[in-house]
Short mmCIF file of C-alpha atoms and ligand atoms in Angstrom, two decimals:
data_model
loop_
_atom_site.label_atom_id
_atom_site.label_comp_id
_atom_site.label_asym_id
_atom_site.label_seq_id
_atom_site.Cartn_x
_atom_site.Cartn_y
_atom_site.Cartn_z
CA MET A 17 31.82 -9.70 11.17
CA ALA A 18 28.34 -11.13 10.95
CA GLU A 19 26.43 -9.86 7.99
CA ILE A 20 23.21 -8.08 8.82
CA SER A 21 20.60 -10.11 7.02
CA LYS A 22 17.57 -8.33 5.68
CA LYS A 23 14.23 -9.78 6.58
CA THR A 24 11.95 -10.61 3.68
CA LEU A 25 8.52 -9.30 4.62
CA LEU A 26 6.69 -10.28 1.47
CA GLU A 27 7.34 -12.92 -1.14
CA VAL A 28 5.07 -13.15 -4.17
CA LYS A 29 5.59 -15.86 -6.75
CA ASN A 30 3.98 -16.19 -10.17
CA LEU A 31 0.80 -14.44 -9.17
CA SER A 32 -2.00 -14.56 -11.72
CA LYS A 33 -5.49 -13.13 -11.69
CA SER A 34 -8.27 -12.92 -14.28
CA PHE A 35 -11.66 -11.31 -14.34
CA GLY A 36 -13.63 -13.59 -16.66
CA ASP A 37 -11.61 -13.77 -19.86
CA LEU A 38 -9.51 -10.76 -18.97
CA ARG A 39 -6.09 -11.73 -17.66
CA VAL A 40 -5.26 -8.80 -15.45
CA LEU A 41 -2.16 -10.17 -13.67
CA LYS A 42 -0.16 -12.58 -15.76
CA ASP A 43 2.81 -13.81 -13.80
CA ILE A 44 4.04 -11.46 -11.15
CA SER A 45 6.84 -12.21 -8.73
CA MET A 46 8.17 -9.76 -6.20
CA GLU A 47 9.97 -9.65 -2.89
CA VAL A 48 9.83 -6.86 -0.36
CA GLU A 49 12.50 -6.57 2.27
CA GLN A 50 12.23 -4.82 5.59
CA SER A 51 12.56 -1.03 5.32
CA GLU A 52 12.31 -1.04 1.54
CA VAL A 53 10.25 1.64 -0.16
CA ILE A 54 8.91 0.45 -3.50
CA SER A 55 6.94 2.51 -5.98
CA ILE A 56 4.76 0.84 -8.58
CA ILE A 57 4.10 2.90 -11.68
CA GLY A 58 2.36 2.07 -14.92
CA PRO A 59 -0.49 2.97 -17.26
CA SER A 60 -4.12 2.98 -16.25
CA GLY A 61 -5.59 -0.51 -16.43
CA SER A 62 -2.22 -2.26 -16.13
CA GLY A 63 -3.35 -4.09 -12.99
CA LYS A 64 -1.71 -2.07 -10.21
CA SER A 65 -4.79 -1.82 -7.98
CA THR A 66 -5.71 -5.42 -8.64
CA PHE A 67 -2.20 -6.43 -7.61
CA LEU A 68 -2.49 -4.57 -4.28
CA ARG A 69 -5.99 -5.98 -3.76
CA CYS A 70 -4.65 -9.51 -4.30
CA LEU A 71 -1.72 -8.90 -1.95
CA THR A 72 -4.05 -7.62 0.76
CA MET A 73 -6.51 -10.43 0.16
CA LEU A 74 -9.40 -8.24 -0.91
CA GLU A 75 -9.33 -10.21 -4.13
CA LYS A 76 -8.77 -13.95 -4.62
CA ILE A 77 -5.89 -15.00 -6.83
CA ASP A 78 -6.06 -17.65 -9.57
CA GLY A 79 -2.52 -18.93 -9.25
CA GLY A 80 0.83 -18.35 -7.58
CA SER A 81 1.70 -17.75 -3.95
CA ILE A 82 1.89 -14.98 -1.38
CA ALA A 83 3.82 -15.21 1.89
CA TYR A 84 4.26 -12.59 4.61
CA CYS A 85 7.14 -12.87 7.05
CA GLY A 86 7.71 -16.45 5.95
CA GLU A 87 4.08 -17.46 6.52
CA THR A 88 2.17 -18.67 3.47
CA ALA A 89 -1.11 -16.82 2.98
CA VAL A 90 -1.97 -18.57 -0.26
CA THR A 91 -0.31 -21.02 -2.60
CA SER A 92 -1.23 -23.03 -5.69
CA GLU A 93 1.69 -25.43 -5.45
CA SER A 94 -0.68 -28.39 -5.20
CA GLY A 95 -2.40 -27.35 -8.43
CA THR A 96 -5.36 -25.63 -6.78
CA VAL A 97 -5.35 -22.27 -5.05
CA CYS A 98 -5.29 -22.84 -1.32
CA TYR A 99 -5.60 -20.05 1.26
CA ALA A 100 -4.35 -20.48 4.83
CA ALA A 101 -6.88 -21.35 7.53
CA LYS A 102 -8.98 -18.47 8.81
CA SER A 103 -7.13 -18.09 12.11
CA ASP A 104 -3.78 -18.06 10.30
CA LEU A 105 -5.06 -15.57 7.75
CA ARG A 106 -6.21 -13.27 10.54
CA ARG A 107 -2.70 -13.26 11.97
CA ILE A 108 -1.14 -12.78 8.53
CA GLN A 109 -3.48 -9.87 7.85
CA GLY A 110 -1.92 -8.17 10.86
CA TYR A 111 1.36 -7.94 8.95
CA PHE A 112 0.08 -5.41 6.44
CA GLY A 113 -2.10 -2.34 6.06
CA LEU A 114 -3.64 -0.67 3.02
CA VAL A 115 -4.38 2.99 2.37
CA PHE A 116 -6.83 3.66 -0.43
CA GLN A 117 -7.09 6.43 -2.97
CA ASN A 118 -10.45 7.58 -1.57
CA PHE A 119 -9.54 7.33 2.11
CA ASN A 120 -12.39 4.88 2.90
CA LEU A 121 -12.91 6.20 6.43
CA PHE A 122 -16.02 5.11 8.31
CA PRO A 123 -18.28 8.14 7.83
CA HIS A 124 -20.17 7.66 11.10
CA TYR A 125 -16.99 7.48 13.20
CA THR A 126 -14.86 10.41 14.32
CA ALA A 127 -11.20 10.57 13.28
CA LEU A 128 -10.22 9.11 16.65
CA GLN A 129 -12.80 6.30 16.42
CA ASN A 130 -11.61 5.50 12.91
CA ILE A 131 -8.08 5.07 14.26
CA THR A 132 -8.92 3.15 17.45
CA ASP A 133 -11.77 0.88 16.33
CA ALA A 134 -9.78 -2.00 14.86
CA PRO A 135 -6.92 -2.02 17.41
CA ILE A 136 -9.51 -2.19 20.22
CA HIS A 137 -12.16 -4.45 18.68
CA VAL A 138 -10.20 -6.58 16.21
CA GLN A 139 -6.77 -6.74 17.80
CA LYS A 140 -8.33 -6.64 21.31
CA ARG A 141 -5.57 -4.42 22.60
CA ASP A 142 -5.70 -2.42 25.80
CA LYS A 143 -8.02 0.55 25.30
CA GLN A 144 -6.00 3.09 27.26
CA GLU A 145 -2.83 2.14 25.40
CA VAL A 146 -4.59 2.36 22.01
CA MET A 147 -6.06 5.77 22.90
CA ALA A 148 -2.62 7.06 23.88
CA GLU A 149 -1.10 5.76 20.66
CA ALA A 150 -3.92 7.25 18.60
CA ALA A 151 -3.33 10.65 20.17
CA ALA A 152 0.36 10.35 19.30
CA LEU A 153 -0.50 9.34 15.72
CA LEU A 154 -2.90 12.26 15.32
CA LYS A 155 -0.15 14.58 16.54
CA LYS A 156 2.33 13.06 14.14
CA MET A 157 -0.14 13.65 11.29
CA GLY A 158 -0.61 17.27 12.38
CA LEU A 159 -4.21 16.56 13.41
CA SER A 160 -4.10 16.85 17.20
CA ASP A 161 -7.15 19.12 17.23
CA LYS A 162 -9.20 16.98 14.82
CA GLY A 163 -9.75 13.78 16.81
CA ASP A 164 -13.44 14.51 17.38
CA TYR A 165 -14.15 15.55 13.79
CA TYR A 166 -16.14 13.36 11.44
CA PRO A 167 -14.71 12.66 7.96
CA TYR A 168 -17.14 15.08 6.29
CA GLN A 169 -15.72 17.86 8.46
CA LEU A 170 -12.18 17.21 7.23
CA SER A 171 -10.41 18.14 3.99
CA GLY A 172 -9.34 15.36 1.63
CA GLY A 173 -5.73 15.70 2.78
CA GLN A 174 -6.78 15.54 6.42
CA GLN A 175 -8.98 12.49 5.76
CA GLN A 176 -6.08 10.78 4.04
CA ARG A 177 -3.82 11.52 7.02
CA VAL A 178 -6.44 9.97 9.32
CA ALA A 179 -6.50 6.94 7.00
CA ILE A 180 -2.71 6.66 7.26
CA ALA A 181 -2.90 6.99 11.07
CA ARG A 182 -5.60 4.30 11.09
CA ALA A 183 -3.36 1.94 9.13
CA LEU A 184 -0.35 2.70 11.35
CA ALA A 185 -2.39 2.10 14.52
CA MET A 186 -2.53 -1.59 13.58
CA LYS A 187 1.29 -1.68 13.73
CA PRO A 188 1.76 -3.36 10.36
CA GLU A 189 5.13 -4.57 9.12
CA ILE A 190 4.36 -3.30 5.65
CA LEU A 191 2.03 -0.61 4.34
CA PHE A 192 0.48 -0.53 0.89
CA PHE A 193 -0.78 2.67 -0.68
CA ASP A 194 -2.95 2.76 -3.78
CA GLU A 195 -2.53 6.20 -5.36
CA PRO A 196 -2.82 7.95 -2.01
CA THR A 197 -2.76 11.41 -3.57
CA SER A 198 -4.69 11.08 -6.79
CA ALA A 199 -7.97 12.30 -5.27
CA LEU A 200 -6.25 15.41 -3.91
CA ASP A 201 -5.38 18.92 -5.09
CA PRO A 202 -1.66 19.62 -5.57
CA GLU A 203 -1.44 21.45 -2.25
CA LEU A 204 -2.98 18.56 -0.32
CA THR A 205 -0.91 16.09 -2.33
CA ALA A 206 2.22 17.76 -0.98
CA GLU A 207 0.93 17.22 2.60
CA ILE A 208 0.55 13.51 2.04
CA LEU A 209 3.86 13.11 0.23
CA LYS A 210 5.53 14.80 3.20
CA VAL A 211 3.95 12.24 5.55
CA LEU A 212 5.13 9.39 3.30
CA ARG A 213 8.64 10.81 3.19
CA ALA A 214 8.68 11.00 7.00
CA LEU A 215 7.56 7.36 7.22
CA ALA A 216 10.27 6.35 4.74
CA ALA A 217 12.86 8.17 6.86
CA GLU A 218 11.65 6.12 9.85
CA LYS A 219 12.28 2.99 7.78
CA MET A 220 8.64 2.01 7.43
CA THR A 221 8.35 -0.64 4.72
CA MET A 222 6.05 0.66 2.00
CA VAL A 223 4.73 -0.30 -1.42
CA ILE A 224 3.21 2.74 -3.09
CA VAL A 225 1.25 2.78 -6.33
CA THR A 226 1.67 6.32 -7.60
CA HIS A 227 1.56 8.59 -10.60
CA GLU A 228 3.88 11.05 -8.84
CA ILE A 229 7.03 10.27 -10.76
CA ASP A 230 9.22 12.89 -9.04
CA PHE A 231 8.11 11.58 -5.68
CA ALA A 232 8.77 7.98 -6.74
CA ARG A 233 12.25 8.98 -7.89
CA SER A 234 13.14 10.70 -4.63
CA VAL A 235 11.61 8.35 -2.06
CA SER A 236 11.93 4.85 -3.52
CA ASP A 237 14.65 2.28 -3.14
CA ARG A 238 13.10 0.43 -6.06
CA VAL A 239 10.67 1.30 -8.81
CA ILE A 240 8.51 -1.29 -10.54
CA PHE A 241 7.02 -0.47 -13.92
CA MET A 242 3.92 -2.54 -14.63
CA ALA A 243 2.16 -2.77 -17.96
CA ASP A 244 -0.50 -5.14 -19.18
CA GLY A 245 -0.42 -7.34 -16.09
CA LEU A 246 3.35 -7.82 -16.10
CA VAL A 247 6.36 -6.36 -14.35
CA VAL A 248 8.08 -4.91 -17.40
CA GLU A 249 11.04 -3.35 -15.69
CA GLN A 250 12.27 -2.78 -12.14
CA GLY A 251 15.27 -1.39 -10.36
CA ALA A 252 16.69 1.74 -8.78
CA PRO A 253 14.89 4.97 -9.70
CA ALA A 254 18.05 6.18 -11.42
CA ASP A 255 17.68 3.28 -13.83
CA VAL A 256 13.95 2.74 -14.27
CA ILE A 257 12.92 6.41 -14.23
CA ASP A 258 15.99 8.21 -15.53
CA ASN A 259 17.46 5.58 -17.79
CA PRO A 260 14.82 2.99 -18.70
CA ASN A 261 15.69 0.07 -20.95
CA ASN A 262 12.26 -0.94 -22.09
CA GLU A 263 10.42 0.91 -24.86
CA ARG A 264 7.14 0.74 -22.95
CA THR A 265 8.69 2.29 -19.87
CA LYS A 266 10.15 5.04 -22.05
CA ALA A 267 6.82 5.70 -23.74
CA PHE A 268 4.96 5.78 -20.41
CA LEU A 269 7.43 8.20 -18.80
CA ARG A 270 7.38 10.42 -21.88
CA LYS A 271 3.60 10.58 -21.69
CA MET A 272 3.68 11.33 -17.95
CA SER A 273 6.12 14.19 -18.44
CA GLU A 274 3.86 15.73 -21.07
CA GLU A 275 0.83 15.79 -18.73
N1 LIG B 321 -13.76 -6.33 -10.18
C1 LIG B 321 -13.43 -6.32 -11.47
N2 LIG B 321 -14.16 -6.96 -12.41
C2 LIG B 321 -13.80 -6.96 -13.70
N3 LIG B 321 -12.72 -6.33 -14.19
C3 LIG B 321 -11.96 -5.67 -13.33
C4 LIG B 321 -12.27 -5.61 -11.93
N4 LIG B 321 -11.30 -4.86 -11.31
C5 LIG B 321 -10.46 -4.48 -12.28
N5 LIG B 321 -10.83 -4.95 -13.49
C6 LIG B 321 -10.12 -4.76 -14.76
O1 LIG B 321 -8.78 -5.12 -14.56
C7 LIG B 321 -7.90 -4.27 -15.28
C8 LIG B 321 -6.87 -3.69 -14.33
O2 LIG B 321 -7.52 -2.81 -13.44
P1 LIG B 321 -6.76 -2.09 -12.25
O3 LIG B 321 -7.77 -1.30 -11.51
O4 LIG B 321 -5.99 -3.09 -11.49
O5 LIG B 321 -5.75 -1.14 -13.06
P2 LIG B 321 -4.80 0.02 -12.50
O6 LIG B 321 -3.44 -0.26 -13.03
O7 LIG B 321 -4.96 0.15 -11.04
O8 LIG B 321 -5.37 1.32 -13.25
P3 LIG B 321 -5.46 2.86 -12.75
O9 LIG B 321 -4.08 3.46 -12.93
O10 LIG B 321 -6.46 3.49 -13.67
O11 LIG B 321 -5.91 2.87 -11.31
C9 LIG B 321 -8.78 -3.23 -15.96
O12 LIG B 321 -8.98 -3.62 -17.28
C10 LIG B 321 -10.07 -3.30 -15.18
O13 LIG B 321 -11.16 -2.96 -15.96
MG1 LIG B 322 -5.65 1.68 -9.79
#
């Protein structure tokens, strides 16, 4: 019987990034396969957000390579960091989406406009089709009646669900989340975690930076513990969270459980 081969959606090799003299990412390699859910945990300042910002090309890297779906976005194989041509990068950017901690919705657009703007104006997709999909996404997020609301008229949890719908509307292969619940009260956090669980059940490929250790344990196929710009330990949640090898992982988890 033919083996079902998993598609590698993201391949990161030896990524490094400094701000001035501060080496924030030292040598990070990672692969993400289709339908994988990966949580990234680690202390404040360990480079988690910078890592996501490099992967989503909001930040330029200093060395290493990043490829999505087999297409090289950036590489330093030749000795200098070389990004793909603009038109290629635009296509590669279509492979991923990013959801921020602070929602980052356009304040002067309604929820619906936030969701439909890029698919219509950037992806140049059919307007009627995009509107229909946006309505379905709002429904899925439990926000059917909020399409015409502006961000300031929505709760933090509702804004974050609009932000998730906006990312999904671009039909990415892989979604990144940078602490999607840390700006939210516990009640609203639960709303968002429920949405993420539903996406995981639908086999959406996700990389989630989170401080929600219980959530990471229950939803992730793989947990990555980052400290000081390095991947210190990674593996199944049952290993990394419940039975860590590394002293730093142990100390971090101990501290988290005391909070
Ligand atoms: N634009 C920047 N300029 C200079 N230094 C930066 C910049 N962005 C991040 N840093 C530094 O890089 C280091 C890593 O920051 P980063 O935000 O990636 O950490 P983090 O793991 O996401 O932390 P947290 O859990 O608090 O969100 C920190 O020391 C930070 O001060
Ligand atoms: Mg961060």
